[in-house]
mmCIF file of C-alpha atoms in Angstrom:
data_model
loop_
_atom_site.group_PDB
_atom_site.id
_atom_site.type_symbol
_atom_site.label_atom_id
_atom_site.label_comp_id
_atom_site.label_asym_id
_atom_site.label_seq_id
_atom_site.Cartn_x
_atom_site.Cartn_y
_atom_site.Cartn_z
ATOM 1 C CA UNK A 14 1.010 16.223 2.308
ATOM 2 C CA UNK A 15 1.351 13.319 -0.114
ATOM 3 C CA UNK A 16 4.933 12.158 -0.693
ATOM 4 C CA UNK A 17 4.252 10.407 -3.971
ATOM 5 C CA UNK A 18 1.974 11.932 -6.572
ATOM 6 C CA UNK A 19 1.097 9.929 -9.652
ATOM 7 C CA UNK A 20 0.271 11.491 -12.956
ATOM 8 C CA UNK A 21 -2.081 11.103 -14.699
ATOM 9 C CA UNK A 22 -4.845 10.170 -12.262
ATOM 10 C CA UNK A 23 -6.524 8.144 -14.992
ATOM 11 C CA UNK A 24 -5.354 6.771 -18.323
ATOM 12 C CA UNK A 25 -7.289 4.921 -21.012
ATOM 13 C CA UNK A 26 -5.494 3.359 -23.976
ATOM 14 C CA UNK A 27 -6.040 0.683 -26.608
ATOM 15 C CA UNK A 28 -4.749 -2.822 -26.121
ATOM 16 C CA UNK A 29 -1.277 -3.159 -27.571
ATOM 17 C CA UNK A 30 -0.306 0.443 -26.911
ATOM 18 C CA UNK A 31 2.277 1.490 -24.345
ATOM 19 C CA UNK A 32 1.201 3.075 -21.058
ATOM 20 C CA UNK A 33 3.345 5.558 -19.185
ATOM 21 C CA UNK A 34 2.706 6.727 -15.642
ATOM 22 C CA UNK A 35 4.717 9.232 -13.678
ATOM 23 C CA UNK A 36 5.407 9.729 -9.998
ATOM 24 C CA UNK A 37 6.883 12.717 -8.217
ATOM 25 C CA UNK A 38 8.013 12.839 -4.623
ATOM 26 C CA UNK A 39 9.296 15.433 -2.208
ATOM 27 C CA UNK A 40 11.903 14.096 0.193
ATOM 28 C CA UNK A 41 15.023 11.931 -0.014
ATOM 29 C CA UNK A 42 14.350 8.271 -0.566
ATOM 30 C CA UNK A 43 16.072 4.907 -0.190
ATOM 31 C CA UNK A 44 14.056 3.328 -2.932
ATOM 32 C CA UNK A 45 10.932 3.750 -5.008
ATOM 33 C CA UNK A 46 8.503 0.952 -5.723
ATOM 34 C CA UNK A 47 5.540 0.415 -7.997
ATOM 35 C CA UNK A 48 2.517 -1.624 -6.994
ATOM 36 C CA UNK A 49 -0.596 -2.720 -8.877
ATOM 37 C CA UNK A 50 -4.059 -3.050 -7.394
ATOM 38 C CA UNK A 51 -6.849 -4.797 -9.201
ATOM 39 C CA UNK A 52 -10.359 -3.784 -8.251
ATOM 40 C CA UNK A 53 -11.290 -5.132 -4.829
ATOM 41 C CA UNK A 54 -7.920 -6.738 -4.235
ATOM 42 C CA UNK A 55 -4.764 -6.048 -2.280
ATOM 43 C CA UNK A 56 -1.685 -4.380 -3.700
ATOM 44 C CA UNK A 57 0.842 -6.462 -5.585
ATOM 45 C CA UNK A 58 4.483 -5.465 -5.786
ATOM 46 C CA UNK A 59 5.754 -4.934 -9.326
ATOM 47 C CA UNK A 60 9.256 -3.521 -9.161
ATOM 48 C CA UNK A 61 11.676 -1.765 -6.818
ATOM 49 C CA UNK A 62 14.347 0.689 -7.900
ATOM 50 C CA UNK A 63 16.960 1.895 -5.456
ATOM 51 C CA UNK A 64 18.097 5.488 -5.192
ATOM 52 C CA UNK A 65 21.445 4.704 -6.859
ATOM 53 C CA UNK A 66 19.784 3.088 -9.889
ATOM 54 C CA UNK A 67 18.476 4.954 -12.914
ATOM 55 C CA UNK A 68 16.557 2.307 -14.832
ATOM 56 C CA UNK A 69 15.200 -1.153 -14.232
ATOM 57 C CA UNK A 70 13.323 -3.686 -16.334
ATOM 58 C CA UNK A 71 11.020 -6.547 -15.475
ATOM 59 C CA UNK A 72 9.249 -8.255 -18.344
ATOM 60 C CA UNK A 73 7.054 -5.645 -20.034
ATOM 61 C CA UNK A 74 7.759 -3.119 -17.292
ATOM 62 C CA UNK A 75 10.395 -0.422 -17.413
ATOM 63 C CA UNK A 76 10.976 1.948 -14.511
ATOM 64 C CA UNK A 77 13.183 5.006 -14.496
ATOM 65 C CA UNK A 78 14.256 7.102 -11.554
ATOM 66 C CA UNK A 79 15.613 10.633 -11.638
ATOM 67 C CA UNK A 80 16.603 11.619 -8.108
ATOM 68 C CA UNK A 81 17.632 15.116 -9.202
ATOM 69 C CA UNK A 82 14.063 15.755 -10.352
ATOM 70 C CA UNK A 83 12.538 13.567 -7.648
ATOM 71 C CA UNK A 84 10.534 11.692 -10.232
ATOM 72 C CA UNK A 85 9.986 8.222 -11.601
ATOM 73 C CA UNK A 86 8.127 6.742 -14.529
ATOM 74 C CA UNK A 87 6.573 3.348 -15.129
ATOM 75 C CA UNK A 88 6.243 2.156 -18.710
ATOM 76 C CA UNK A 89 4.105 -0.846 -19.579
ATOM 77 C CA UNK A 90 4.766 -1.985 -23.120
ATOM 78 C CA UNK A 91 2.332 -3.855 -25.369
ATOM 79 C CA UNK A 92 -0.535 -3.419 -22.912
ATOM 80 C CA UNK A 93 -3.122 -6.145 -22.361
ATOM 81 C CA UNK A 94 -6.657 -6.063 -21.012
ATOM 82 C CA UNK A 95 -5.348 -7.779 -17.867
ATOM 83 C CA UNK A 96 -3.187 -4.711 -17.160
ATOM 84 C CA UNK A 97 -6.343 -2.767 -16.275
ATOM 85 C CA UNK A 98 -5.756 -1.776 -12.656
ATOM 86 C CA UNK A 99 -4.623 1.059 -10.415
ATOM 87 C CA UNK A 100 -0.889 1.628 -10.187
ATOM 88 C CA UNK A 101 0.754 3.174 -7.150
ATOM 89 C CA UNK A 102 4.226 4.446 -6.536
ATOM 90 C CA UNK A 103 5.603 4.100 -3.033
ATOM 91 C CA UNK A 104 8.681 5.642 -1.531
ATOM 92 C CA UNK A 105 10.700 4.553 1.452
ATOM 93 C CA UNK A 106 11.299 5.517 4.120
ATOM 94 C CA UNK A 107 7.856 6.670 5.187
ATOM 95 C CA UNK A 108 7.558 10.435 5.222
ATOM 96 C CA UNK A 109 5.273 10.488 8.228
ATOM 97 C CA UNK A 110 7.892 10.022 10.902
ATOM 98 C CA UNK A 111 9.138 6.491 11.419
ATOM 99 C CA UNK A 112 12.359 5.270 9.870
ATOM 100 C CA UNK A 113 10.612 2.447 8.104
ATOM 101 C CA UNK A 114 7.483 1.980 6.092
ATOM 102 C CA UNK A 115 6.395 3.295 2.730
ATOM 103 C CA UNK A 116 4.441 6.326 1.611
ATOM 104 C CA UNK A 117 1.997 5.642 -1.221
ATOM 105 C CA UNK A 118 0.647 8.011 -3.827
ATOM 106 C CA UNK A 119 -3.029 8.077 -4.748
ATOM 107 C CA UNK A 120 -2.478 6.042 -7.884
ATOM 108 C CA UNK A 121 -3.071 6.083 -11.612
ATOM 109 C CA UNK A 122 -6.145 4.205 -12.789
ATOM 110 C CA UNK A 123 -5.252 2.488 -16.043
ATOM 111 C CA UNK A 124 -7.929 1.159 -18.393
ATOM 112 C CA UNK A 125 -6.959 -0.963 -21.372
ATOM 113 C CA UNK A 126 -9.626 -0.931 -24.065
ATOM 114 C CA UNK A 127 -9.872 -4.212 -26.019
ATOM 115 C CA UNK B 14 3.301 -19.891 1.406
ATOM 116 C CA UNK B 15 -0.318 -18.767 1.596
ATOM 117 C CA UNK B 16 0.590 -15.104 1.622
ATOM 118 C CA UNK B 17 -0.730 -12.547 4.078
ATOM 119 C CA UNK B 18 -4.084 -13.606 5.458
ATOM 120 C CA UNK B 19 -6.704 -11.177 6.711
ATOM 121 C CA UNK B 20 -10.057 -11.773 8.309
ATOM 122 C CA UNK B 21 -12.820 -11.005 7.991
ATOM 123 C CA UNK B 22 -12.908 -9.961 4.333
ATOM 124 C CA UNK B 23 -16.013 -7.874 4.881
ATOM 125 C CA UNK B 24 -17.407 -6.394 8.072
ATOM 126 C CA UNK B 25 -20.601 -4.433 8.456
ATOM 127 C CA UNK B 26 -21.321 -3.027 11.873
ATOM 128 C CA UNK B 27 -23.260 -0.295 13.561
ATOM 129 C CA UNK B 28 -21.823 2.866 14.976
ATOM 130 C CA UNK B 29 -20.546 2.383 18.512
ATOM 131 C CA UNK B 30 -19.723 -1.287 18.125
ATOM 132 C CA UNK B 31 -16.255 -2.757 18.606
ATOM 133 C CA UNK B 32 -14.532 -4.035 15.488
ATOM 134 C CA UNK B 33 -11.525 -6.363 15.429
ATOM 135 C CA UNK B 34 -9.553 -6.993 12.266
ATOM 136 C CA UNK B 35 -7.054 -9.815 12.099
ATOM 137 C CA UNK B 36 -3.883 -10.447 10.168
ATOM 138 C CA UNK B 37 -1.471 -13.340 9.758
ATOM 139 C CA UNK B 38 1.782 -12.224 8.093
ATOM 140 C CA UNK B 39 3.980 -14.340 5.879
ATOM 141 C CA UNK B 40 6.075 -16.685 7.972
ATOM 142 C CA UNK B 41 9.571 -15.334 8.561
ATOM 143 C CA UNK B 42 8.674 -11.726 7.867
ATOM 144 C CA UNK B 43 9.728 -9.435 10.688
ATOM 145 C CA UNK B 44 7.794 -6.308 9.721
ATOM 146 C CA UNK B 45 4.038 -5.933 9.801
ATOM 147 C CA UNK B 46 2.143 -2.869 8.605
ATOM 148 C CA UNK B 47 -1.484 -1.791 8.902
ATOM 149 C CA UNK B 48 -2.838 0.558 6.216
ATOM 150 C CA UNK B 49 -6.217 2.158 5.601
ATOM 151 C CA UNK B 50 -7.435 2.978 2.099
ATOM 152 C CA UNK B 51 -10.184 5.455 1.257
ATOM 153 C CA UNK B 52 -11.046 7.306 -1.929
ATOM 154 C CA UNK B 53 -10.425 10.658 -0.295
ATOM 155 C CA UNK B 54 -7.154 9.977 1.505
ATOM 156 C CA UNK B 55 -5.672 7.129 -0.461
ATOM 157 C CA UNK B 56 -3.501 4.561 1.323
ATOM 158 C CA UNK B 57 -2.433 5.661 4.806
ATOM 159 C CA UNK B 58 0.019 3.905 7.090
ATOM 160 C CA UNK B 59 -1.581 3.458 10.503
ATOM 161 C CA UNK B 60 1.032 1.560 12.490
ATOM 162 C CA UNK B 61 3.872 -0.879 11.977
ATOM 163 C CA UNK B 62 5.638 -3.506 14.027
ATOM 164 C CA UNK B 63 9.151 -4.881 13.902
ATOM 165 C CA UNK B 64 9.695 -8.233 15.601
ATOM 166 C CA UNK B 65 6.268 -7.882 17.248
ATOM 167 C CA UNK B 66 7.127 -4.500 18.777
ATOM 168 C CA UNK B 67 5.109 -1.419 17.724
ATOM 169 C CA UNK B 68 7.574 1.041 16.237
ATOM 170 C CA UNK B 69 5.500 3.917 14.900
ATOM 171 C CA UNK B 70 1.808 4.470 15.578
ATOM 172 C CA UNK B 71 1.727 8.115 14.536
ATOM 173 C CA UNK B 72 -0.732 7.284 11.771
ATOM 174 C CA UNK B 73 -3.375 5.904 14.119
ATOM 175 C CA UNK B 74 -6.196 8.429 13.815
ATOM 176 C CA UNK B 75 -7.216 8.553 17.451
ATOM 177 C CA UNK B 76 -7.450 6.644 20.705
ATOM 178 C CA UNK B 77 -10.344 4.609 19.396
ATOM 179 C CA UNK B 78 -7.812 2.658 17.329
ATOM 180 C CA UNK B 79 -5.425 0.155 18.875
ATOM 181 C CA UNK B 80 -3.215 -2.570 17.439
ATOM 182 C CA UNK B 81 -1.416 -5.519 18.964
ATOM 183 C CA UNK B 82 0.973 -8.188 17.810
ATOM 184 C CA UNK B 83 1.138 -10.852 20.538
ATOM 185 C CA UNK B 84 3.355 -13.123 18.448
ATOM 186 C CA UNK B 85 5.117 -13.294 15.096
ATOM 187 C CA UNK B 86 2.171 -14.870 13.324
ATOM 188 C CA UNK B 87 -0.770 -12.742 14.448
ATOM 189 C CA UNK B 88 -1.818 -9.127 14.717
ATOM 190 C CA UNK B 89 -5.078 -7.351 15.440
ATOM 191 C CA UNK B 90 -6.385 -3.874 14.744
ATOM 192 C CA UNK B 91 -9.252 -2.864 16.988
ATOM 193 C CA UNK B 92 -11.628 0.051 16.692
ATOM 194 C CA UNK B 93 -13.719 0.837 19.749
ATOM 195 C CA UNK B 94 -16.163 2.482 19.414
ATOM 196 C CA UNK B 95 -16.518 2.483 15.651
ATOM 197 C CA UNK B 96 -17.842 5.488 13.709
ATOM 198 C CA UNK B 97 -19.133 5.852 10.131
ATOM 199 C CA UNK B 98 -15.986 7.746 9.132
ATOM 200 C CA UNK B 99 -13.967 4.612 9.907
ATOM 201 C CA UNK B 100 -15.514 2.959 6.852
ATOM 202 C CA UNK B 101 -12.617 1.998 4.591
ATOM 203 C CA UNK B 102 -10.576 -0.946 3.368
ATOM 204 C CA UNK B 103 -7.946 -1.970 5.900
ATOM 205 C CA UNK B 104 -4.859 -3.731 4.617
ATOM 206 C CA UNK B 105 -2.199 -5.648 6.431
ATOM 207 C CA UNK B 106 1.218 -6.061 4.811
ATOM 208 C CA UNK B 107 4.427 -7.770 5.831
ATOM 209 C CA UNK B 108 8.020 -7.545 4.737
ATOM 210 C CA UNK B 109 11.363 -9.093 5.474
ATOM 211 C CA UNK B 110 14.654 -7.492 6.318
ATOM 212 C CA UNK B 111 13.963 -3.791 6.328
ATOM 213 C CA UNK B 112 10.848 -1.736 6.604
ATOM 214 C CA UNK B 113 11.377 -0.042 3.272
ATOM 215 C CA UNK B 114 11.696 -3.048 0.999
ATOM 216 C CA UNK B 115 9.030 -5.005 -0.828
ATOM 217 C CA UNK B 116 5.801 -5.325 1.087
ATOM 218 C CA UNK B 117 3.348 -8.171 0.628
ATOM 219 C CA UNK B 118 -0.258 -7.181 1.074
ATOM 220 C CA UNK B 119 -3.223 -9.157 2.252
ATOM 221 C CA UNK B 120 -6.573 -9.014 0.440
ATOM 222 C CA UNK B 121 -7.917 -6.398 2.833
ATOM 223 C CA UNK B 122 -10.945 -6.069 5.086
ATOM 224 C CA UNK B 123 -13.740 -3.870 3.783
ATOM 225 C CA UNK B 124 -15.289 -2.215 6.834
ATOM 226 C CA UNK B 125 -18.639 -0.488 6.687
ATOM 227 C CA UNK B 126 -19.880 1.304 9.786
ATOM 228 C CA UNK B 127 -23.545 2.243 9.599
#
């Protein structure tokens, strides 16, 4: 079963608004990461938060992690058309067996309306 | 650095043919991952290497899939014989230090098996 589950699956907002995406996971983690994927491209790393951290900022991005609830949120403030993409949470280590690797959720597709 | 390089970017082949996907990781990275992305199953980890050694291939769907890493700067993923259900985007990613830290993805190979 999927380790990371993003919510919502799709989100459409107006440019300038804030976008919030959530991720839930099932097993213990070392860290949780967020990646962005533009249509037809590879994934790009956005931010990593370790299991002993609760909040992290990077530019317009804010990530929170609640290990007691096994959940994380990604907030993009003052959204821009260029933020239109799919956003994935990834947890390490990989839940499939090996000690390394990441498990990815199915993503939130974010559309920023101009 | 040029980033992770994958070739070809697109591959169209007929069922039963052999397909070889290639990846050059970022220089100095000691982990290399192969992922497959489909709409139905999302992003799946197929296999990963550490210092050129395959560590976990539990995600490889079946014996038709094989991967090698003959040196630190090159890896291949081979499908023989290919089937229509292998159609997907295949990503290669590399990382440095541990297998659960930031991963750098290539642009992917879009494989279509007719």
